[in-house]
Each structure stands twice: as C-alpha cells, then as structure tokens.
C-alpha cells in the first residue's frame, strides 16, 4: 500500500487525529508565540514509536506562516525561538561543549542544499580556541564549534555515516547537530516549518533514498537534527487537488452523485488510485516551489543565526 511521505512528526500525528485515533504513548504540547506556533510531539513508548513510524524522542515543530517573507526582523525572531529550543535540548548554559555541525545534502541541487548552506554561515571556533585558548573570545563559555559537509554518496562513494565516524574519532565532540532538507505532506508547510528533534536523522529518507541513520546509537553521542521541508510528493499535490475537486463537485447539482462516490473512498484508497494513475513516470516525482533558490538562501541564514545565537548569545 502506498504511504504518504513526510519527515514531519507533526504531520504523522495529524493523520491519526483526522481518523479520530488516539495513540497511547504519544504526547502533544502546543504553544503560541505571536504568529508562530511551537508544537512538541513526544513519543514516550515503543508502542507509540511503532504507530508513528518514528523513533522515541521529542519532535519540536516551529511553524511560522510568514517564513517565506524577507522581513529580517521576523526571521531574527524565528532564529531566537530556534536558539531557545536548542538550549532546552542541550546543556549549553551549564558547561562548555564541543559540537560538530553536519550539513547534509547536495550543494548542487538547490532544494537539497539547505545543510551545506547553513554550514557556510556558521561561527566556527574550534580551531581558534585550540590555538589561542579558551579566553580567545572573551566569553563566559567558549563552545568549540566545528563543521563538515560530507556531500552525498554519488559525489564521495562513501556513506555519510562512514565520513562522520572518521571525524568523530579525531575530534571527539559532545554533540552532533545535523541539518537537512525534508519532505512534507502539506504544501502549506513548505519553507514555513522547522523541525528540531533529539532522535537524529536518516539522510534522504524523505524522498525514499534511505541511508544509515545518524543517531545516538550509531554515533555514540547525542544527535540533534534540524530540518525544513523543501519538497512535497507529487502524489500529495494531486490528492489535495482531487479533494478540492470533490468538494466543488458535491456543491454542483449535476456532478453531486459523482463527487459523493469519490468522497466515499478512504484516504489510503485515494492515494493508491492516484499512484496507479501517475505510474510509471510521475509517482516518484517531488515538487518544490519556483522561488526555492531565494528561499534556501534566506532560510539557511535563519537556521545558522539561530544556532550561533544558542551558543554565543548577543
């Protein structure tokens, strides 16, 4: 059976809400901050993890409807919110940390270039602190920040896991922060949502290109993953259009019976029907907004500023 592809735990949880199903072992907390919404989906049990199809842990989703706008003050507020979330997940204010920032993705493919571009704007300090000492920046806590852009297997011939493990052996960081582009279920969340999780990440999973997961089990240290959905499955767009069409048909007297007939199909049945209709060439297609170049450039800076603010408060 065809499964809707989404990397967002919030969307996976919403699917159960739509079906009026309550999941034991999954807790949801929501907080409004101006026109931003922070939702925590906390998977507490193995039963909840199986139902959600995601590992146990915290999935924090920051939704900002105007994130596509170029308002610098607004994006700075988003960065501040991201910094606060990171400070909740790591003991940044309690001790000095060594953190490896990993920019996942392919720099040559714009929708997948979020991770590498975030690294481009990071404040890297490890080499300076190692050379000039812990008081090089005159701060209360001097966190050692290093970074790497491991590329993709087609470029390196190596798994991302293999590359990062080699770096860990040499640098021994306390935490990894991995940044990657994600896939969403809803077009409304493209470039408007940031997901932060303490469960790590599987590079390429959103588009069905599964690689070895980067998590505490595989890395030996905690892995914080940050992602923004930049693509949506083509089948999802067709399904949403179909639902809109059905609603319009039900309001039209001549087409009312046909609309009701289609509306009786379950969501899974609609997806399976659309997948078969789009086969064989289009059902594996992913779609991204036309202004993705500017969006990735702007959002990568927003994320990097949030990470910088978390470790080096102004």
Coordinates of C-alpha atoms in Angstrom, one line a residue:
X1 CA 0.0 0.0 0.0
X2 CA 1.3 3.5 -0.9
X3 CA 2.4 5.5 2.1
X4 CA 2.4 9.3 2.3
X5 CA 6.0 10.5 2.5
X6 CA 6.6 13.1 5.2
X7 CA 9.5 13.7 7.6
X8 CA 7.4 15.8 10.0
X9 CA 6.2 14.0 13.1
X10 CA 3.5 16.7 13.4
X11 CA 2.0 15.6 10.1
X12 CA 2.2 11.9 11.1
X13 CA 0.3 12.7 14.3
X14 CA -2.3 14.8 12.4
X15 CA -3.1 11.7 10.2
X16 CA -4.3 9.9 13.4
X17 CA -6.2 13.0 14.5
X18 CA -8.0 13.1 11.1
X19 CA -9.0 9.4 11.7
X20 CA -10.1 10.2 15.3
X21 CA -7.5 7.7 16.6
X22 CA -5.7 8.4 19.9
X23 CA -2.2 7.0 20.2
X24 CA -1.0 5.7 23.6
X25 CA 2.5 6.8 24.4
X26 CA 2.4 9.9 22.3
X27 CA 2.0 13.3 24.0
X28 CA 1.4 16.6 22.2
X29 CA 2.0 20.1 23.6
X30 CA 1.3 23.3 21.7
X31 CA 2.4 26.9 22.4
X32 CA 1.6 30.1 20.6
X33 CA 4.2 32.8 20.3
X34 CA 2.8 35.7 18.3
X35 CA 2.0 34.3 14.9
X36 CA 4.5 31.4 15.4
X37 CA 3.4 28.1 16.8
X38 CA 5.7 25.6 18.6
X39 CA 4.3 22.1 18.8
X40 CA 6.1 19.3 20.7
X41 CA 5.3 15.7 19.7
X42 CA 6.8 13.5 22.4
X43 CA 6.9 9.8 21.6
X44 CA 7.3 8.1 25.0
X45 CA 6.8 4.4 24.4
X46 CA 7.7 1.7 21.8
X47 CA 4.1 1.3 21.0
X48 CA 3.9 5.0 20.1
X49 CA 7.0 4.7 18.1
X50 CA 5.6 1.8 16.0
X51 CA 2.3 3.6 15.4
X52 CA 4.1 6.9 14.4
X53 CA 6.8 5.1 12.4
X54 CA 9.4 7.2 14.1
X55 CA 11.9 6.6 17.0
X56 CA 11.1 7.5 20.6
X57 CA 12.1 11.1 21.5
X58 CA 11.0 14.7 21.1
X59 CA 10.0 16.3 17.8
X60 CA 9.6 20.1 18.1
X61 CA 8.0 21.8 15.2
X62 CA 8.3 25.6 14.7
X63 CA 5.6 26.9 12.3
X64 CA 5.9 30.4 11.0
X65 CA 3.4 31.2 8.3
X66 CA 5.4 34.3 7.1
X67 CA 8.7 32.5 7.0
X68 CA 8.7 32.9 3.2
X69 CA 8.8 36.7 3.6
X70 CA 12.1 38.5 3.5
X71 CA 11.4 40.5 6.7
X72 CA 14.7 40.4 8.6
X73 CA 13.2 41.3 12.0
X74 CA 10.7 38.4 11.6
X75 CA 13.5 36.0 10.7
X76 CA 15.5 37.1 13.6
X77 CA 12.6 36.3 15.9
X78 CA 12.5 32.8 14.3
X79 CA 16.2 32.4 15.0
X80 CA 15.7 33.4 18.6
X81 CA 13.0 30.8 19.0
X82 CA 15.2 28.2 17.4
X83 CA 18.1 29.1 19.8
X84 CA 15.8 28.7 22.8
X85 CA 14.7 25.2 21.6
X86 CA 18.4 24.2 21.2
X87 CA 19.2 25.4 24.7
X88 CA 16.4 23.2 26.0
X89 CA 17.8 20.2 24.3
X90 CA 21.5 20.7 25.2
X91 CA 23.2 21.9 28.4
X92 CA 24.6 24.9 26.6
X93 CA 24.2 27.3 29.5
X94 CA 25.7 24.8 32.0
X95 CA 29.0 23.8 30.6
X96 CA 31.3 24.3 27.6
X97 CA 30.6 21.9 24.8
X98 CA 32.3 20.6 21.7
X99 CA 29.7 20.4 18.9
X100 CA 30.1 19.1 15.3
X101 CA 27.7 20.8 12.8
X102 CA 26.9 18.5 9.9
X103 CA 25.4 20.0 6.7
X104 CA 23.7 17.1 5.0
X105 CA 22.6 17.2 1.3
X106 CA 23.8 18.1 -2.1
X107 CA 25.1 21.6 -2.6
X108 CA 24.5 21.3 -6.4
X109 CA 20.7 20.6 -6.0
X110 CA 19.0 23.7 -4.7
X111 CA 16.2 22.0 -2.7
X112 CA 18.8 19.7 -1.1
X113 CA 21.4 22.4 -0.4
X114 CA 20.0 23.7 2.9
X115 CA 22.5 21.8 5.1
X116 CA 25.7 22.9 3.2
X117 CA 24.5 26.5 3.1
X118 CA 23.8 26.6 6.8
X119 CA 27.4 25.5 7.4
X120 CA 28.6 28.3 5.2
X121 CA 27.2 30.9 7.7
X122 CA 28.2 29.2 10.9
X123 CA 30.5 30.7 13.5
X124 CA 33.3 28.1 13.7
X125 CA 35.5 28.4 16.8
X126 CA 37.3 25.1 17.5
X127 CA 40.5 25.9 15.6
X128 CA 40.7 29.4 17.3
X129 CA 40.2 28.1 20.8
X130 CA 42.7 25.2 20.3
X131 CA 45.3 27.8 19.1
X132 CA 44.7 30.7 21.4
X133 CA 43.0 29.2 24.4
X134 CA 39.6 29.2 26.0
X135 CA 39.6 33.0 26.5
X136 CA 40.1 33.8 22.8
X137 CA 36.6 35.3 22.5
X138 CA 36.3 36.8 26.0
X139 CA 33.0 34.9 26.6
X140 CA 31.8 33.2 29.8
X141 CA 31.6 29.9 27.9
X142 CA 33.6 29.2 24.8
X143 CA 32.0 26.3 23.0
X144 CA 34.1 24.6 20.4
X145 CA 32.1 24.5 17.1
X146 CA 33.4 22.6 14.1
X147 CA 31.6 21.6 10.9
X148 CA 31.6 19.3 7.9
X149 CA 29.7 19.0 4.7
X150 CA 30.0 15.3 3.8
X151 CA 28.3 15.5 0.5
X152 CA 26.3 12.6 -1.0
X153 CA 27.3 9.1 -2.0
X154 CA 27.3 9.9 -5.7
X155 CA 30.0 12.5 -5.0
X156 CA 32.1 10.7 -2.5
X157 CA 31.4 7.0 -2.9
X158 CA 31.1 6.8 0.9
X159 CA 28.2 6.6 3.3
X160 CA 27.7 9.8 5.3
X161 CA 27.9 7.6 8.4
X162 CA 31.4 6.5 7.4
X163 CA 32.7 10.0 6.9
X164 CA 31.3 11.4 10.1
X165 CA 32.6 8.5 12.2
X166 CA 36.1 9.2 10.9
X167 CA 35.7 12.9 12.0
X168 CA 34.4 11.8 15.4
X169 CA 37.4 9.6 16.0
X170 CA 39.6 12.7 15.6
X171 CA 37.6 15.4 17.2
X172 CA 35.5 13.7 19.9
X173 CA 32.6 16.2 20.1
X174 CA 29.9 16.1 22.8
X175 CA 27.0 16.6 20.3
X176 CA 26.2 16.5 16.7
X177 CA 23.8 18.9 15.1
X178 CA 22.7 17.7 11.6
X179 CA 20.9 20.0 9.2
X180 CA 19.0 18.6 6.2
X181 CA 16.1 19.4 3.8
X182 CA 12.9 17.4 4.5
X183 CA 9.8 16.3 2.7
X184 CA 6.4 17.4 3.8
X185 CA 2.8 16.1 3.4
X186 CA 1.3 19.6 3.1
X187 CA 2.3 22.2 0.6
X188 CA 1.4 24.8 3.2
X189 CA 4.4 23.8 5.3
X190 CA 7.0 24.0 2.5
X191 CA 9.7 26.6 3.6
X192 CA 7.5 27.6 6.5
X193 CA 8.3 25.0 9.1
X194 CA 11.3 24.0 11.1
X195 CA 11.5 20.6 12.8
X196 CA 14.0 20.0 15.6
X197 CA 14.4 16.6 17.1
X198 CA 16.7 14.8 19.5
X199 CA 16.3 11.4 17.7
X200 CA 18.8 12.0 14.9
X201 CA 18.0 11.7 11.2
X202 CA 18.2 9.3 8.2
X203 CA 19.6 11.2 5.3
X204 CA 17.4 11.0 2.2
X205 CA 14.5 9.2 3.9
X206 CA 12.0 11.9 2.8
X207 CA 12.4 11.1 -0.9
X208 CA 12.8 7.3 -0.4
X209 CA 16.6 7.3 -0.6
X210 CA 17.3 5.6 2.8
X211 CA 20.8 5.7 4.2
X212 CA 22.3 4.7 7.5
X213 CA 20.7 6.7 10.3
X214 CA 22.7 9.3 12.2
X215 CA 21.6 8.9 15.8
X216 CA 23.0 8.2 19.3
X217 CA 23.0 4.5 18.7
X218 CA 25.2 4.7 15.5
X219 CA 27.3 7.8 16.6
X220 CA 27.8 7.1 20.3
X221 CA 26.8 10.7 21.2
X222 CA 23.5 12.6 21.1
X223 CA 22.4 13.8 17.6
X224 CA 20.1 16.9 17.2
X225 CA 18.5 17.1 13.8
X226 CA 17.2 20.3 12.3
X227 CA 15.2 20.4 9.0
X228 CA 13.0 22.4 6.8
X229 CA 10.6 20.8 4.3
X230 CA 11.6 22.0 0.8
X231 CA 9.8 19.3 -1.3
X232 CA 6.4 17.6 -1.4
X233 CA 5.4 14.4 -3.1
X234 CA 3.7 14.9 -6.5
X235 CA 1.0 12.4 -5.4
X236 CA 0.2 14.6 -2.5
X237 CA -0.4 17.6 -4.7
X238 CA -2.7 15.6 -7.0
X239 CA -4.6 14.2 -3.9
X240 CA -5.1 17.7 -2.5
X241 CA -6.4 18.9 -5.9
X242 CA -8.7 15.8 -6.1
X243 CA -10.2 16.6 -2.6
X244 CA -10.8 20.2 -3.7
X245 CA -12.4 18.9 -6.9
X246 CA -14.7 16.6 -5.0
X247 CA -15.8 19.4 -2.7
X248 CA -16.6 21.5 -5.7
X249 CA -18.5 18.6 -7.4
X250 CA -20.6 18.0 -4.3
X251 CA -21.7 21.6 -4.5
X252 CA -22.7 21.3 -8.2
X253 CA -26.1 19.6 -8.7
X254 CA -25.2 17.8 -11.9
X255 CA -22.0 16.3 -10.5
X256 CA -23.1 15.8 -6.9
X257 CA -23.5 12.0 -7.2
X258 CA -20.1 11.5 -8.8
X259 CA -18.5 13.7 -6.1
X260 CA -20.1 11.7 -3.3
X261 CA -18.9 8.5 -4.9
X262 CA -15.3 9.6 -4.9
X263 CA -15.6 11.1 -1.4
X264 CA -16.5 7.7 0.0
X265 CA -13.1 6.4 -0.8
X266 CA -10.7 6.2 2.2
X267 CA -7.6 8.4 2.1
X268 CA -5.4 5.4 1.5
X269 CA -7.6 4.2 -1.4
X270 CA -7.4 7.7 -3.0
X271 CA -3.6 7.6 -2.8
X272 CA -3.4 4.2 -4.2
X273 CA -5.6 5.2 -7.1
X274 CA -3.6 8.3 -7.8
X275 CA -0.3 6.4 -7.6
X276 CA -1.6 4.0 -10.3
X277 CA -2.8 6.8 -12.5
X278 CA 0.5 8.6 -12.3
X279 CA 2.6 5.4 -12.9
X280 CA 5.2 4.8 -14.1
X281 CA 6.9 8.1 -14.7
X282 CA 5.3 10.6 -12.2
X283 CA 4.6 8.8 -9.0
X284 CA 8.2 9.2 -7.8
X285 CA 8.4 12.9 -8.6
X286 CA 8.9 15.5 -5.9
X287 CA 7.9 19.2 -6.4
X288 CA 9.5 22.3 -4.9
X289 CA 8.4 26.0 -5.1
X290 CA 9.6 28.1 -8.0
X291 CA 11.5 30.5 -5.8
X292 CA 13.4 27.8 -4.0
X293 CA 16.8 29.5 -4.7
X294 CA 15.9 32.6 -2.6
X295 CA 14.1 30.6 0.0
X296 CA 17.0 28.2 0.7
X297 CA 19.4 31.1 0.8
X298 CA 17.2 33.0 3.3
X299 CA 16.3 30.0 5.5
X300 CA 19.8 28.7 5.7
X301 CA 20.9 32.0 7.2
X302 CA 17.9 31.9 9.6
X303 CA 18.9 28.5 10.9
X304 CA 22.6 29.3 11.1
X305 CA 21.8 32.5 13.0
X306 CA 19.7 30.5 15.4
X307 CA 22.5 28.0 16.1
X308 CA 25.0 30.8 16.5
X309 CA 22.7 32.6 19.0
X310 CA 22.2 29.4 21.0
X311 CA 26.0 29.1 21.6
X312 CA 27.0 32.7 21.5
X313 CA 24.1 34.9 22.9
X314 CA 24.4 38.5 21.9

